[in-house]
mmCIF file of C-alpha atoms and ligand atoms in Angstrom:
data_model
loop_
_atom_site.group_PDB
_atom_site.id
_atom_site.type_symbol
_atom_site.label_atom_id
_atom_site.label_comp_id
_atom_site.label_asym_id
_atom_site.label_seq_id
_atom_site.Cartn_x
_atom_site.Cartn_y
_atom_site.Cartn_z
ATOM 1 C CA MET A 6 -5.747 -1.782 -28.707
ATOM 2 C CA SER A 7 -3.092 -4.546 -29.088
ATOM 3 C CA SER A 8 -3.460 -6.114 -25.624
ATOM 4 C CA VAL A 9 -6.969 -7.251 -24.827
ATOM 5 C CA ALA A 10 -8.072 -5.298 -21.798
ATOM 6 C CA GLU A 11 -9.796 -7.061 -18.944
ATOM 7 C CA ILE A 12 -12.363 -4.735 -17.386
ATOM 8 C CA ARG A 13 -13.584 -5.650 -13.924
ATOM 9 C CA THR A 14 -16.340 -3.550 -12.353
ATOM 10 C CA LEU A 15 -16.568 -3.724 -8.586
ATOM 11 C CA THR A 16 -19.658 -2.521 -6.769
ATOM 12 C CA THR A 17 -17.977 -0.242 -4.234
ATOM 13 C CA PRO A 18 -14.614 1.566 -3.896
ATOM 14 C CA GLN A 19 -13.729 -0.763 -1.004
ATOM 15 C CA GLU A 20 -14.303 -3.825 -3.207
ATOM 16 C CA LEU A 21 -12.179 -2.134 -5.887
ATOM 17 C CA PHE A 22 -9.263 -1.743 -3.448
ATOM 18 C CA GLU A 23 -9.625 -5.313 -2.193
ATOM 19 C CA ALA A 24 -9.564 -6.595 -5.776
ATOM 20 C CA ALA A 25 -6.506 -4.440 -6.464
ATOM 21 C CA ALA A 26 -4.755 -5.788 -3.362
ATOM 22 C CA GLU A 27 -5.380 -9.333 -4.616
ATOM 23 C CA VAL A 28 -3.817 -8.422 -7.963
ATOM 24 C CA VAL A 29 -0.734 -6.995 -6.222
ATOM 25 C CA VAL A 30 -0.331 -10.048 -3.953
ATOM 26 C CA ARG A 31 -0.842 -12.527 -6.807
ATOM 27 C CA THR A 32 1.505 -10.709 -9.198
ATOM 28 C CA ALA A 33 4.145 -10.250 -6.496
ATOM 29 C CA ASN A 34 4.284 -13.895 -5.495
ATOM 30 C CA ALA A 35 4.284 -15.093 -9.110
ATOM 31 C CA ALA A 36 7.132 -12.689 -9.974
ATOM 32 C CA VAL A 37 9.250 -13.737 -6.987
ATOM 33 C CA GLU A 38 8.690 -17.397 -7.850
ATOM 34 C CA GLN A 39 9.722 -16.741 -11.447
ATOM 35 C CA SER A 40 12.584 -14.258 -11.108
ATOM 36 C CA GLY A 41 13.300 -13.886 -7.410
ATOM 37 C CA ARG A 42 12.005 -10.309 -7.245
ATOM 38 C CA PHE A 43 8.901 -8.159 -7.746
ATOM 39 C CA THR A 44 9.149 -4.754 -9.394
ATOM 40 C CA ILE A 45 6.184 -2.423 -8.989
ATOM 41 C CA ALA A 46 5.606 1.176 -10.094
ATOM 42 C CA LEU A 47 3.106 3.035 -7.931
ATOM 43 C CA SER A 48 0.577 5.570 -9.107
ATOM 44 C CA GLY A 49 -0.073 8.851 -7.355
ATOM 45 C CA GLY A 50 -3.093 11.024 -6.768
ATOM 46 C CA SER A 51 -5.721 10.071 -4.175
ATOM 47 C CA THR A 52 -7.214 6.807 -5.505
ATOM 48 C CA PRO A 53 -4.395 4.354 -4.541
ATOM 49 C CA LYS A 54 -4.137 5.549 -0.936
ATOM 50 C CA SER A 55 -6.755 3.029 0.306
ATOM 51 C CA LEU A 56 -5.031 0.252 -1.617
ATOM 52 C CA PHE A 57 -1.692 1.116 -0.014
ATOM 53 C CA HIS A 58 -3.366 1.101 3.367
ATOM 54 C CA LEU A 59 -4.817 -2.369 2.683
ATOM 55 C CA LEU A 60 -1.422 -3.693 1.553
ATOM 56 C CA ALA A 61 0.169 -2.390 4.749
ATOM 57 C CA THR A 62 -2.523 -3.954 6.961
ATOM 58 C CA ASN A 63 -4.687 -6.862 5.761
ATOM 59 C CA ALA A 64 -2.242 -8.028 3.073
ATOM 60 C CA ARG A 65 0.878 -7.228 5.063
ATOM 61 C CA THR A 66 1.860 -10.877 5.642
ATOM 62 C CA SER A 67 0.995 -12.015 2.104
ATOM 63 C CA LEU A 68 3.649 -9.976 0.324
ATOM 64 C CA PRO A 69 7.378 -10.730 -0.141
ATOM 65 C CA TRP A 70 8.435 -7.242 1.032
ATOM 66 C CA ASP A 71 12.146 -8.122 1.124
ATOM 67 C CA ARG A 72 11.976 -9.070 -2.591
ATOM 68 C CA THR A 73 9.796 -6.112 -3.590
ATOM 69 C CA PHE A 74 11.242 -3.035 -5.360
ATOM 70 C CA PHE A 75 9.195 0.174 -5.472
ATOM 71 C CA PHE A 76 9.233 2.828 -8.176
ATOM 72 C CA TRP A 77 6.822 5.624 -9.184
ATOM 73 C CA GLY A 78 5.144 6.029 -12.577
ATOM 74 C CA ASP A 79 5.114 9.773 -12.061
ATOM 75 C CA GLU A 80 5.831 12.448 -9.510
ATOM 76 C CA ARG A 81 4.987 16.056 -8.909
ATOM 77 C CA HIS A 82 7.916 18.468 -9.113
ATOM 78 C CA VAL A 83 8.103 18.884 -5.340
ATOM 79 C CA PRO A 84 10.331 17.639 -2.492
ATOM 80 C CA PRO A 85 9.379 14.319 -0.794
ATOM 81 C CA THR A 86 8.178 16.240 2.267
ATOM 82 C CA ASP A 87 5.626 18.231 0.263
ATOM 83 C CA PRO A 88 1.888 17.406 0.738
ATOM 84 C CA GLU A 89 1.635 17.099 -3.054
ATOM 85 C CA SER A 90 4.362 14.428 -3.204
ATOM 86 C CA ASN A 91 3.263 11.006 -4.483
ATOM 87 C CA TYR A 92 6.216 9.514 -2.601
ATOM 88 C CA ARG A 93 5.045 11.105 0.652
ATOM 89 C CA MET A 94 1.525 9.751 0.192
ATOM 90 C CA ALA A 95 2.819 6.199 -0.387
ATOM 91 C CA ASP A 96 5.256 6.489 2.489
ATOM 92 C CA GLU A 97 2.607 7.614 4.961
ATOM 93 C CA ALA A 98 -0.012 5.087 3.752
ATOM 94 C CA MET A 99 2.254 2.066 3.332
ATOM 95 C CA LEU A 100 6.071 2.221 3.116
ATOM 96 C CA SER A 101 6.559 3.507 6.671
ATOM 97 C CA LYS A 102 4.375 0.621 7.928
ATOM 98 C CA ILE A 103 5.931 -2.370 6.157
ATOM 99 C CA PRO A 104 9.293 -4.169 6.587
ATOM 100 C CA VAL A 105 10.899 -2.860 3.389
ATOM 101 C CA ALA A 106 14.538 -1.782 3.174
ATOM 102 C CA ALA A 107 15.250 1.788 2.069
ATOM 103 C CA ALA A 108 17.455 0.255 -0.653
ATOM 104 C CA ASN A 109 14.299 -1.274 -2.200
ATOM 105 C CA VAL A 110 12.577 2.092 -2.607
ATOM 106 C CA PHE A 111 13.469 4.149 -5.682
ATOM 107 C CA ARG A 112 11.717 7.494 -5.453
ATOM 108 C CA VAL A 113 11.922 10.265 -8.066
ATOM 109 C CA PRO A 114 14.504 12.896 -6.941
ATOM 110 C CA ALA A 115 11.856 15.570 -7.538
ATOM 111 C CA GLU A 116 13.417 17.994 -5.050
ATOM 112 C CA ASN A 117 15.873 18.875 -7.812
ATOM 113 C CA PRO A 118 14.815 22.364 -8.956
ATOM 114 C CA ASP A 119 15.686 21.280 -12.528
ATOM 115 C CA ALA A 120 12.822 18.942 -13.501
ATOM 116 C CA GLY A 121 14.697 17.773 -16.590
ATOM 117 C CA ALA A 122 17.675 16.764 -14.491
ATOM 118 C CA ALA A 123 15.389 14.953 -12.038
ATOM 119 C CA ALA A 124 13.840 12.994 -14.929
ATOM 120 C CA GLU A 125 17.277 12.152 -16.343
ATOM 121 C CA ALA A 126 18.502 10.989 -12.933
ATOM 122 C CA TYR A 127 15.447 8.759 -12.499
ATOM 123 C CA GLU A 128 15.943 7.325 -15.987
ATOM 124 C CA GLN A 129 19.535 6.444 -15.062
ATOM 125 C CA MET A 130 18.269 4.775 -11.866
ATOM 126 C CA LEU A 131 15.942 2.593 -13.967
ATOM 127 C CA ARG A 132 18.659 1.801 -16.537
ATOM 128 C CA LYS A 133 21.013 0.713 -13.731
ATOM 129 C CA PHE A 134 18.448 -1.281 -11.723
ATOM 130 C CA PHE A 135 17.162 -3.182 -14.803
ATOM 131 C CA ALA A 136 20.677 -3.398 -16.342
ATOM 132 C CA LEU A 137 19.284 -2.114 -19.633
ATOM 133 C CA SER A 138 21.210 -2.063 -22.879
ATOM 134 C CA PRO A 139 20.717 0.964 -25.192
ATOM 135 C CA GLY A 140 17.198 1.040 -26.659
ATOM 136 C CA GLN A 141 15.940 -1.590 -24.198
ATOM 137 C CA MET A 142 12.879 -0.861 -22.050
ATOM 138 C CA PRO A 143 12.466 -1.977 -18.420
ATOM 139 C CA ARG A 144 9.846 -4.703 -17.861
ATOM 140 C CA PHE A 145 8.017 -3.930 -14.638
ATOM 141 C CA ASP A 146 6.077 -6.841 -13.203
ATOM 142 C CA LEU A 147 3.264 -4.438 -12.319
ATOM 143 C CA ILE A 148 2.539 -0.785 -13.041
ATOM 144 C CA LEU A 149 -0.381 0.777 -11.171
ATOM 145 C CA LEU A 150 -2.081 3.664 -12.947
ATOM 146 C CA GLY A 151 -4.888 6.065 -12.221
ATOM 147 C CA MET A 152 -6.882 8.147 -14.686
ATOM 148 C CA GLY A 153 -7.901 11.778 -14.400
ATOM 149 C CA PRO A 154 -11.312 13.163 -15.454
ATOM 150 C CA ASP A 155 -9.509 14.401 -18.600
ATOM 151 C CA GLY A 156 -8.287 10.914 -19.479
ATOM 152 C CA HIS A 157 -4.682 11.540 -18.460
ATOM 153 C CA THR A 158 -2.643 8.796 -16.782
ATOM 154 C CA ALA A 159 0.656 8.974 -14.900
ATOM 155 C CA SER A 160 1.542 12.552 -15.884
ATOM 156 C CA LEU A 161 0.774 12.023 -19.545
ATOM 157 C CA PHE A 162 -1.785 14.783 -20.053
ATOM 158 C CA PRO A 163 -3.806 15.443 -23.246
ATOM 159 C CA GLY A 164 -1.848 17.323 -25.898
ATOM 160 C CA THR A 165 1.426 17.346 -23.968
ATOM 161 C CA ALA A 166 4.910 16.772 -25.414
ATOM 162 C CA ALA A 167 5.615 13.576 -23.455
ATOM 163 C CA LEU A 168 2.971 11.701 -25.471
ATOM 164 C CA ALA A 169 5.273 11.687 -28.496
ATOM 165 C CA GLU A 170 8.336 10.373 -26.656
ATOM 166 C CA LYS A 171 9.586 7.130 -28.209
ATOM 167 C CA SER A 172 12.984 6.417 -26.625
ATOM 168 C CA ARG A 173 13.313 8.129 -23.238
ATOM 169 C CA LEU A 174 12.105 6.237 -20.181
ATOM 170 C CA VAL A 175 11.342 9.249 -17.997
ATOM 171 C CA VAL A 176 10.729 12.871 -18.987
ATOM 172 C CA ALA A 177 9.838 16.195 -17.406
ATOM 173 C CA ASN A 178 6.482 16.997 -18.989
ATOM 174 C CA TRP A 179 5.242 20.614 -18.930
ATOM 175 C CA VAL A 180 1.560 20.703 -17.902
ATOM 176 C CA GLU A 181 0.168 24.084 -18.872
ATOM 177 C CA LYS A 182 -2.992 23.849 -16.749
ATOM 178 C CA PHE A 183 -0.910 23.373 -13.613
ATOM 179 C CA LYS A 184 1.896 25.674 -14.855
ATOM 180 C CA THR A 185 4.446 23.116 -13.723
ATOM 181 C CA HIS A 186 6.491 20.152 -14.885
ATOM 182 C CA ARG A 187 5.566 16.633 -13.860
ATOM 183 C CA ILE A 188 8.155 13.834 -13.966
ATOM 184 C CA THR A 189 6.645 10.845 -15.686
ATOM 185 C CA PHE A 190 7.277 7.445 -17.226
ATOM 186 C CA THR A 191 6.812 7.524 -20.962
ATOM 187 C CA LEU A 192 4.442 5.337 -22.978
ATOM 188 C CA PRO A 193 7.200 2.926 -24.099
ATOM 189 C CA VAL A 194 7.863 2.091 -20.418
ATOM 190 C CA LEU A 195 4.174 1.654 -19.605
ATOM 191 C CA ASN A 196 3.694 -0.554 -22.667
ATOM 192 C CA ALA A 197 6.683 -2.757 -21.841
ATOM 193 C CA ALA A 198 5.217 -3.868 -18.499
ATOM 194 C CA GLY A 199 4.192 -7.433 -17.650
ATOM 195 C CA CYS A 200 0.948 -6.090 -16.210
ATOM 196 C CA VAL A 201 -0.649 -2.646 -16.107
ATOM 197 C CA ALA A 202 -3.554 -2.171 -13.709
ATOM 198 C CA PHE A 203 -5.739 0.944 -13.839
ATOM 199 C CA LEU A 204 -7.684 1.833 -10.682
ATOM 200 C CA VAL A 205 -10.576 4.146 -11.455
ATOM 201 C CA SER A 206 -13.200 5.220 -8.928
ATOM 202 C CA GLY A 207 -16.000 7.791 -8.917
ATOM 203 C CA THR A 208 -18.630 9.327 -11.182
ATOM 204 C CA ASP A 209 -16.342 12.184 -12.151
ATOM 205 C CA LYS A 210 -14.296 9.645 -14.109
ATOM 206 C CA ALA A 211 -17.285 8.096 -15.963
ATOM 207 C CA PRO A 212 -17.228 10.282 -19.133
ATOM 208 C CA ALA A 213 -13.480 9.813 -19.639
ATOM 209 C CA LEU A 214 -13.700 6.069 -18.948
ATOM 210 C CA LYS A 215 -16.389 5.742 -21.617
ATOM 211 C CA ALA A 216 -14.274 7.769 -24.058
ATOM 212 C CA VAL A 217 -11.179 5.645 -23.347
ATOM 213 C CA LEU A 218 -12.820 2.205 -23.425
ATOM 214 C CA GLU A 219 -15.592 2.745 -25.976
ATOM 215 C CA GLY A 220 -14.902 6.030 -27.800
ATOM 216 C CA ASP A 221 -13.068 6.718 -31.062
ATOM 217 C CA ALA A 222 -11.381 9.953 -30.020
ATOM 218 C CA PRO A 223 -7.596 9.926 -30.553
ATOM 219 C CA GLY A 224 -5.233 8.912 -27.781
ATOM 220 C CA GLU A 225 -3.677 12.370 -27.759
ATOM 221 C CA GLN A 226 -7.035 13.544 -26.400
ATOM 222 C CA TYR A 227 -7.380 10.666 -23.905
ATOM 223 C CA PRO A 228 -3.833 9.446 -23.146
ATOM 224 C CA SER A 229 -5.049 6.448 -21.104
ATOM 225 C CA LYS A 230 -6.081 4.999 -24.498
ATOM 226 C CA LEU A 231 -2.395 4.854 -25.488
ATOM 227 C CA VAL A 232 -1.593 2.375 -22.702
ATOM 228 C CA GLU A 233 -1.457 -0.936 -24.555
ATOM 229 C CA PRO A 234 1.110 -3.353 -23.139
ATOM 230 C CA THR A 235 2.717 -5.083 -26.121
ATOM 231 C CA GLU A 236 3.500 -8.334 -24.276
ATOM 232 C CA GLY A 237 1.630 -7.799 -21.091
ATOM 233 C CA LYS A 238 -1.734 -7.788 -19.406
ATOM 234 C CA LEU A 239 -3.978 -4.720 -19.277
ATOM 235 C CA LEU A 240 -6.440 -4.678 -16.400
ATOM 236 C CA TRP A 241 -9.052 -2.042 -15.613
ATOM 237 C CA LEU A 242 -10.389 -2.187 -12.066
ATOM 238 C CA VAL A 243 -13.261 0.263 -11.896
ATOM 239 C CA ASP A 244 -16.095 0.849 -9.481
ATOM 240 C CA ARG A 245 -19.737 1.022 -10.466
ATOM 241 C CA ALA A 246 -19.791 4.832 -10.283
ATOM 242 C CA ALA A 247 -16.888 5.152 -12.731
ATOM 243 C CA ALA A 248 -18.473 2.531 -15.008
ATOM 244 C CA SER A 249 -21.880 4.220 -14.946
ATOM 245 C CA GLU A 250 -21.690 5.469 -18.564
ATOM 246 C CA LEU A 251 -20.253 2.331 -20.140
ATOM 247 C CA SER A 252 -22.692 0.885 -22.658
ATOM 248 C CA SER A 253 -21.147 -2.534 -22.144
ATOM 249 C CA GLY A 254 -23.156 -2.552 -18.912
ATOM 250 C CA ASN A 255 -20.089 -3.748 -17.042
HETATM 251 C C1 6PG B 304 -0.778 11.992 -10.114
HETATM 252 C C2 6PG B 304 -1.130 10.681 -10.726
HETATM 253 C C3 6PG B 304 -2.251 10.838 -11.717
HETATM 254 C C4 6PG B 304 -3.464 10.265 -11.031
HETATM 255 C C5 6PG B 304 -4.742 10.786 -11.666
HETATM 256 C C6 6PG B 304 -5.961 10.359 -10.869
HETATM 257 O O1 6PG B 304 0.371 12.217 -9.802
HETATM 258 O O2 6PG B 304 -1.713 12.769 -9.911
HETATM 259 O O3 6PG B 304 -0.225 9.804 -10.936
HETATM 260 O O4 6PG B 304 -2.065 10.230 -12.930
HETATM 261 O O5 6PG B 304 -3.428 8.875 -11.075
HETATM 262 O O6 6PG B 304 -4.659 12.190 -11.685
HETATM 263 O O7 6PG B 304 -5.891 11.001 -9.648
HETATM 264 P P1 6PG B 304 -6.937 10.711 -8.479
HETATM 265 O O8 6PG B 304 -6.714 9.319 -8.062
HETATM 266 O O9 6PG B 304 -6.588 11.676 -7.406
HETATM 267 O O10 6PG B 304 -8.318 10.921 -9.060
#
């Protein structure tokens, strides 16, 4: 693991979300001070919902919303109105409650029936926003990630094709167990970030967390292991339940 991971264990899920909100506020204000803007990629699933709620309430006045630009690390292949949509979850929990311009929100066009075309379109959005030259990767100030009980992150699932991608920024990744494509950032994008923060809560995640942080199984089996920012910070915010099998006694 090239970047030294900081692992912080919080006693309860609520403390985990409060710690995560502090990380978002701190990173946002530092980024705006340094470059005039804050670029964040949101994670999906259920875990970040309470964080988004906190950012839209308690932390609402501490964030430079007008200088904040939102992206998604992955999306389900569904329209933004679908209950499965990561965009919809973030919109309901946070975006619809904060003073952010629609022009600052870059969602995955996952309503496109062609998942490959949706991924390509999102890649072009990133290339344009970050004014990338060929071969260059975007440097997000902060990428939020979750982890599944199988060790997947974003929509980089064990044994899937996207794990081998070296040059694309966004791909449509076929996930056999769900019989669907997911649109996901690739590892080069995750590993080019200034800071990657994993939020992991619950006992169902404990075996995978142990395998990722302490095990010697290959990354193809536990893709969260492959997240190693080359010139960035790697932060694991986990609650006591998720950390329950760590021998480090975190
Ligand atoms: C998604 C996510 C995915 C998620 C994990 C954990 O679209 O589902 O981006 O990577 O973070 O599956 O999900 P939970 O937070 O629901 O456990």
